[in-house]
Each structure stands twice: as structure tokens, then as C-alpha cells.
């Protein structure tokens, strides 16, 4: 019989799930007023965010150890809810402009956030699997939301097929791990794995890594990313590129740090190689892109590589907490910068699909100062250049990596950043140093999103102390 | 909290105040924008004079870091990052050079920059804050932020207001410089982790970095600084950046930005990694000597004035590097003075080139000729600056180069240069002669002989070449004054840096002897 404590552990997730169901019902009565649906969705996210923040400092376990509430999950969930809110803000005017304003958009977004939050709290591989499906299925639908456009349909289908494929790996991995340890509970797996080390467990863990690798778009499991990011409605892409990545990394981190420290020696090399290949390939391929959505897609692949760096020393108890905190900080930095950049992309996108080439950004600064300055800030932040949060994030991350003794990986990381400067600066070159015309969409929530993101990108870099503190306090239970 | 009453904080961030002011002035009011930017940069200059001389807060006879502004900044999660500014004899002259060259450059843009004046001035003042920050930061994290930040405004200055190939040049400048600094970033992180602090004076005091690791850290730091200097063979971004940059950009680039590199060597590499420095000294001296000769030789082959001056910078900064790694008081002091000299002479040369370019729109000096008769004032000033650049006794360049060669000779004899001995000094001295050749060659082509075709070209457009006006003379006058002052009576300049330089050199006199 579930105890009150069980519900408390999962309270924000439950509230949001109920809210999403209610909204789905309510929406069918709000035929002409889809704007209201958006407001209600935002209200639900805000209330859940309040609940999540009220849980800071609490730590408990629920439903017979299936889920957990700790500093780590609170940090991740707050981040997820913020990206949910930003996702609503990006979509609000965008769906109207594109002629795809339907209430289900927001409901699906809420369900996806529920899955993402559950993912951060899961301490049982079965719950991880359920959460993953819960976050993915709404995203498949959202990717295909602009169904009159072939590209959007293709994106949805491609995402679905490859998503299903990757889930297969995950489930197979879970099966092997169960076979090796006779449990799906993370702590139980840890206990069983410490006594016996066997090949089955290692293969299982590797397959789980493959499954998550697809979700967070790590090379060589990244093939779907550019097409899906390009084809999906831009507001969905913005949300997906942050939310799905956070969730995937959160689960990966918890599963590996809790269940698999015993096989860290094997995993470290694999993670090292994946991170290196992802950073290099993501950044190199991004150079040749001419479409801003594809460029940002490859950029997001490259950043998955940077975040993956934080996982490499997970088996070293002296460094792991610092490295996890660095990963969380980097995720937060990435979310802020990334949403800002997608906001700018949305501001320039036209209903007929124009305005998405990098050359369409030519001369933007001389027409719309604020937008171009904001975009410059985001590009510098993605390079890791001061004074932006991206630079502080990289500083923190590389420090953890060097501390863990992986100087070689850090060198690859900084060289990859140098390569990335080339394509990010191309956007800046176009905005400032070339002439051009473009139509720009002005809309309050959109302007607020990129404006606030740009402000935070710079401001947090000057006073990053509190975010460091939160990230380093966000330990695993 | 007396954060904003701290002299160096005030000095460093005062230009930012100007940026804020500029943002409130509409872009169409070009003169208001120019005057505001000029006033702000002049006040910054006055503040720098006040801080170092008038206020009595700075004691030039004290070798240590002074005017310290130090606050904890990021102190969580094992980080120990401070907001830490200070100045000493190694940086004081460079700070003054920065605050002097900025208003001069701004004044030089009065008629040269007609479009997008507001943005130009904003980037210029941002650049000033960045440069000042590099010279006063004593925390590696803070230093790194300022160091990287200087790239951004300069990148825009070249890329927006530059010549036809400006985008290529701007990107090359950015990527080259960044390539060096990312390696430095890793070295900074290593130092921060091992030393438990990012504070430079504290790290120097702690010392004790194993010799083999020092070597790698030295290389990582040197990569960043050598590209900025630029040392041969990492110099290829410089001619492009100079040729494409607008005049004021070139002045600051040559005058101050290159000095960030040489300053980096003397502030970080040499005191932080003394063993590695001794080991590297002959190699750096070798590269410096090659740079001196190579830069001079390539200069002679140029027909574009700006390109010629750019390659001559490679040669001149070779002297600075040679002096720094002589590691004795003469070498160090000469090198620091030569940084200032190069800023003054090359800055003035770029200003003069900009003034003639505004009228003729060409920098090919072969189409000039016989200008002396038409523009006697311009000719006189150009001659003085050229002679200063090639190191004529009585002008500033001579003092610096002579002291450096003295130091390099001494270093060769005392064994700092190992296998190189006195050869570096001997070969480098040839560079002075070569400088005379390429500079006089350019001067002759421009000012002597029959009238060049450019004069007719200008006439075709209904103008005739005019001599300098009062604004232009005012722009150049302070630099001419300094050229004579340093040339005839350099003692006050040496006195300002002597205590700090001697302190730095002391660590090496003992070490060098012990090694032999």
C-alpha cells in the first residue's frame, strides 16, 4: 500500500500529470481560445516549479525504492520546468504564425515534461524505461505537428523509428543487466555487481548507454538529429534540444553513478571515446551547414559531447561529485543559451519556411540591434567565450576533467571549441559585416525569451556563485 | 564597500561608463558621439595620470604590486577565484600607453569614420576596458576573461570598418588568437587545481611546480602570447589584420594589442615558470632573432605601406622578445621600454598613413613620390617617425634597441643563451641596419623624386593634396613629443620600471649562475 511519503516524493510529477490530463479535457471546450490553453499550461508548469523549489533540501525515497527525491532530481526538475515554460513562450506566437495552433500542442508538451521529470527521479530501470517512453512519444507527435509540411511529417516519422530502435537497445540492455544481477533496482544492481564482475553486466550497461546515446544525440547515434531538428516546427526543436537532452543525461548519470561504479574501468574508456568523437564530429560537420537549424542541430550534438565529458570520471569517488556538478552547471548554461538562440531563429522564421538560411541573417544588426546583440551573445556562449555563461561552464567542466586526470580529453575539448568558433562566428559575420534585408517577427513572449536569455547568459557569467552552489549541492542520494 | 573608489577599478571600468553614455545618444548625432567618446577617453587618461603620479597612491620605488583591489569573487565548490587588480613597474607604462593611444586614435577617426560612428565608439571604449583589464588583472581567471574579451571588439572593428578583405582578416585574427589562448586556458586550470588559487602573486610565491610540468605549462602560456606578439613563425595573421583594419584599429592593434603578448611573457611565463624560462631562453631568442631578420627582409619586399609597417612590427617585436629572455635588468628594461617605443612609433606611423590614405585612397607607396614639396609638415613628421622606428640615436627607438642589445650581449656572455652565446645579439644588430634600408626606401619613394601619379589621380577628382590640418597635427603631436623625450632623456621612464625589473631579474641572476 503506498504511503503518504511515496506521494510526497513524486508530488510535482503527479500534479503536472493531473494538470495535463485536465488540460486535455478542458481544451476541447476552448474551441476559439487556444491562447488560454497556453496560459493554463504555463500556469501548470509554474505551479509545479513552485512545488519543486519548495522541495529543495528534501531527500526521500518512494514506491519501494522505485523513485527518489534528492538534490539532483530537484535541480534537474527545476531545469526541466524552466525549459517547459520557455518552450511554451517560444510556441505561443509561433504556432499561430505557422497556422498550427491546436491545443494539443501544449498538452503534449506537458506530458513530455512529466516524463522528463520522472526520468530524473527514477531509481529503477523499469521506471527509467516508462519515463523515457512518456517523454518520447509526445515528442514524436510534436515533431510531426506541422503535418501539412512533408518535412515535419518526415521528422516525426524518422524520430519515431529511430527512437523505437534505440528503445530496443535500452530494453535489451535492461534485460541483460537483470540477467546478471537479478534486479532492476539501481542500488540492488550496485550491490550485486560489487560482488561479481561479469561480462553480461558490462554488455548490458553498454547497451543502455547506446539507448541513451540515441536520446541525447551522441555520435555515432546522432544520425536522426539534423533531419529531425530541421523538419520539426522550430518551437518544438528548441524545447526538444534542451528537454530531451537534460532528461537523457540525468537518467544516464543516475544509472551509471548509482548502479555501475563497479564497471567504471571498462566504461570510462568507452565514455572517453564517445565524448571525443562527438565533440570533434559535431563541430566539424557543423562547419559545412548553411541552414541555421541544421547548424544548431550539429551544435547540439557537439554540446552533448561536452556534457558527456562530465561522465568520464564517474567511477572516481574523489572527482565524481565535482564532475557531476560541472555537468549540471553546463546543462543549465546550455539550456539558457540554447533557448535564446532558438528564440532568435523563431523571430526570423517566416511562415513560408524562409528566413532559415544563415545568409538570411545578413545585416541583422543594422536593422534590429537587440536581436543581433542577443544572438552574438548566444554564439559567443556556445563557443565558450567570455563574458558569457558558456565560458564559465567550459571552465568548470575542463577543470573537473583535468582534476580527474583526463588532460588529453580536455585538449580535444578545447580544440573542438576552436573549430566551433568558425561556424558560430559565421553567423556573427553575417549579422554585422554583410548587408541584407529580413522580416522580423516581434512578439512579446518571444522577445522576452531571447532578451532574458541574453541577459542571463551574461549576468550569470559575472556572478556564477549561486549556480555553482546549487549545482554542487545537487548530489545523488 | 569602496569598490568603485578603488583607483584601478575606476580606471579599468571608466570607459564602460562612456559606453553607457553613448548608448543614450542617437546614432545620427555623429559629432556628439565623437566628442563624448573623446571626452571619456581623455578623462580615462587623466585618471591614469592621477592614479600613478598625482594621487600619491603609487610609489614608484616599490618593486611590488600596488594599488591592490582584491575581493573574493567565486568562492564555492572548491573554486578560489578573486577579483584582484594591481599594478607595478612592469605594467604602469603599458597602462599609460593604452590610455594615451585611445584618445589619440579616437581623434584620428574624426573624418575617417563617417558611418556607424556610434557602434565604432562603443567597440573602441569596450576595447580600452579590455586592454586595461589585461594589464591590471592579477587573478588568472579574471585575466583570461579580459584577455579573450579584447578579441571581440577588435574583431568587430576590423570586420565592420575594415578594407575589402575585412571579413577574412577579422576571422583569421580571431581564430589565430583563440587557438593560442585555449591551450593557455588548460594551463590556467591546471595551475588553479594544483595551487588551490588563481592568484598570480600567490602562485609565484608558492612555486614548487616540477620542472617537467613547468615546461608544458610554459609552452601552453607561450602559445597564447607568442601568437599575439606575434613571434615568427606565428605571425601570418598580423599583415592581414593590419592591412584590413581601419586606421584607429591598426594603431591600437600595433600599439597595445601586440603588447598584450609580450606583457604576458613578462608577467606570467617568466615569474611563474623560472626553470622552464631558463631552459627556453635560447630557443625563444633564436625565434626572436629569426623574426628580426625575417621581418626586416620581408618588409623590404612590400609595396603596401601598411603591410610594410606590419612586417616591421614582427621585426621590432623580435627585439622585445630577445630583450625579455635575456633575463637581465638591461634586457628586461629595454624590452619594456621598446614595447612603449613600438607603440608610439608604429602607432604614429599608422596614423600618418591613415591621414594620407584619406586623401589618396591608396597605400601603394610606389605611386607616391615628391610629396615633400606638396606636404612639408606631413613630410617632416613622417621623417621623424620613420627615423624613430629605425632607431636613430637621439630618438626613442635607439634607446630601447640599444639597451636590449646590451642585455642580449650580456646574456650571451653569462650563459643564459647557452649555445647561442653572443651570436643572437650580433645577428640582431643587423636588423637595425636592415630597418634603415626598408624604412628609408619607403620614405624616399614617397617623398623624394619626381611627383608620383597619385597626385594627378587626386587632381582628377577635383581635389589637390593638402597638408595636415590642426586636428591632424594635434593627433600626432603628443607622440612626436614622446619620441624626443624618450630619445633624449629616458631616465624617468626607466626609473618607473627599474625596481620591479630588478626584482624579477634577481631570481635569474642566482639561478643562471647555479646552472652553469
Tab-separated table of C-alpha atoms in Angstrom, chain A residues 322 365-366 369 376 380 383-387 391-392 394-396 398-400 402-403 407 410-411 414-415 417-418 421-422 425-426 428-429 432-435 461-466 468-469 472, chain B residues 73-74 76-79 81 116 118-119 123 140-141 144-146 148-149 151-152 155-156 158-161 166-167 170-171 174-176 178-179 182-183 185-190 192-194 198:
chain	number	residue	atom	x	y	z
A	322	UNK	CA	32.723	17.809	-8.816
A	365	UNK	CA	22.480	44.145	-36.536
A	366	UNK	CA	21.813	47.263	-38.598
A	369	UNK	CA	20.159	45.857	-32.738
A	376	UNK	CA	26.005	37.329	-30.726
A	380	UNK	CA	29.883	33.512	-28.014
A	383	UNK	CA	31.853	28.882	-28.348
A	384	UNK	CA	32.715	29.331	-24.688
A	385	UNK	CA	33.899	32.900	-24.892
A	386	UNK	CA	33.805	35.477	-22.110
A	387	UNK	CA	31.821	37.208	-20.776
A	391	UNK	CA	32.691	30.175	-20.941
A	392	UNK	CA	32.177	29.667	-17.208
A	394	UNK	CA	33.516	25.174	-20.015
A	395	UNK	CA	35.951	26.436	-17.402
A	396	UNK	CA	34.152	24.407	-14.749
A	398	UNK	CA	37.501	21.310	-18.117
A	399	UNK	CA	38.630	21.861	-14.568
A	400	UNK	CA	36.744	18.748	-13.428
A	402	UNK	CA	41.743	17.828	-15.661
A	403	UNK	CA	41.187	17.168	-11.988
A	407	UNK	CA	44.059	16.104	-19.737
A	410	UNK	CA	40.383	18.336	-22.207
A	411	UNK	CA	42.808	19.171	-25.004
A	414	UNK	CA	39.328	22.944	-26.343
A	415	UNK	CA	40.446	22.202	-29.878
A	417	UNK	CA	35.791	24.655	-29.290
A	418	UNK	CA	38.249	26.372	-31.568
A	421	UNK	CA	34.281	29.251	-33.257
A	422	UNK	CA	34.499	29.134	-37.019
A	425	UNK	CA	31.279	33.364	-35.911
A	426	UNK	CA	29.903	32.994	-39.402
A	428	UNK	CA	28.066	36.942	-36.341
A	429	UNK	CA	29.908	37.889	-39.528
A	432	UNK	CA	27.403	42.613	-38.549
A	433	UNK	CA	29.595	42.606	-41.601
A	434	UNK	CA	27.315	41.897	-44.532
A	435	UNK	CA	24.347	43.736	-45.964
A	461	UNK	CA	28.825	34.647	-16.031
A	462	UNK	CA	29.686	37.641	-13.860
A	463	UNK	CA	28.097	36.213	-10.722
A	464	UNK	CA	28.023	32.453	-11.182
A	465	UNK	CA	28.491	31.661	-7.499
A	466	UNK	CA	24.901	30.778	-6.678
A	468	UNK	CA	27.777	26.743	-8.736
A	469	UNK	CA	26.470	26.340	-5.253
A	472	UNK	CA	27.426	21.269	-6.342
B	73	UNK	CA	34.549	36.615	-6.330
B	74	UNK	CA	33.664	32.955	-6.915
B	76	UNK	CA	32.254	27.968	-3.950
B	77	UNK	CA	32.684	24.368	-4.964
B	78	UNK	CA	36.429	24.363	-4.490
B	79	UNK	CA	36.880	27.453	-6.607
B	81	UNK	CA	38.589	32.977	-7.811
B	116	UNK	CA	28.173	53.825	-37.907
B	118	UNK	CA	28.126	55.156	-32.557
B	119	UNK	CA	28.968	51.491	-32.848
B	123	UNK	CA	33.552	48.991	-29.581
B	140	UNK	CA	44.293	34.110	-13.787
B	141	UNK	CA	40.564	33.638	-14.289
B	144	UNK	CA	41.645	35.159	-19.034
B	145	UNK	CA	38.271	36.889	-19.265
B	146	UNK	CA	39.850	40.233	-20.126
B	148	UNK	CA	39.679	36.828	-24.509
B	149	UNK	CA	37.333	39.758	-24.313
B	151	UNK	CA	39.285	39.885	-29.169
B	152	UNK	CA	35.604	40.656	-29.543
B	155	UNK	CA	37.118	41.564	-34.326
B	156	UNK	CA	34.202	43.888	-34.976
B	158	UNK	CA	38.268	45.022	-38.357
B	159	UNK	CA	35.243	43.203	-39.696
B	160	UNK	CA	32.860	46.169	-39.946
B	161	UNK	CA	35.042	49.176	-40.700
B	166	UNK	CA	37.992	42.572	-43.819
B	167	UNK	CA	35.883	39.510	-43.072
B	170	UNK	CA	38.794	39.506	-38.865
B	171	UNK	CA	38.097	35.788	-38.780
B	174	UNK	CA	40.001	35.795	-34.075
B	175	UNK	CA	40.764	32.144	-34.766
B	176	UNK	CA	44.537	32.523	-34.601
B	178	UNK	CA	41.857	31.918	-29.867
B	179	UNK	CA	43.909	28.917	-30.939
B	182	UNK	CA	42.623	27.768	-25.432
B	183	UNK	CA	45.858	25.992	-24.578
B	185	UNK	CA	43.107	28.013	-20.569
B	186	UNK	CA	44.062	24.425	-19.809
B	187	UNK	CA	47.327	25.546	-18.231
B	188	UNK	CA	45.428	28.067	-16.107
B	189	UNK	CA	43.076	25.330	-14.953
B	190	UNK	CA	45.983	23.079	-14.083
B	192	UNK	CA	44.335	26.592	-10.324
B	193	UNK	CA	43.761	22.975	-9.368
B	194	UNK	CA	47.296	22.282	-8.164
B	198	UNK	CA	44.235	31.554	-9.316
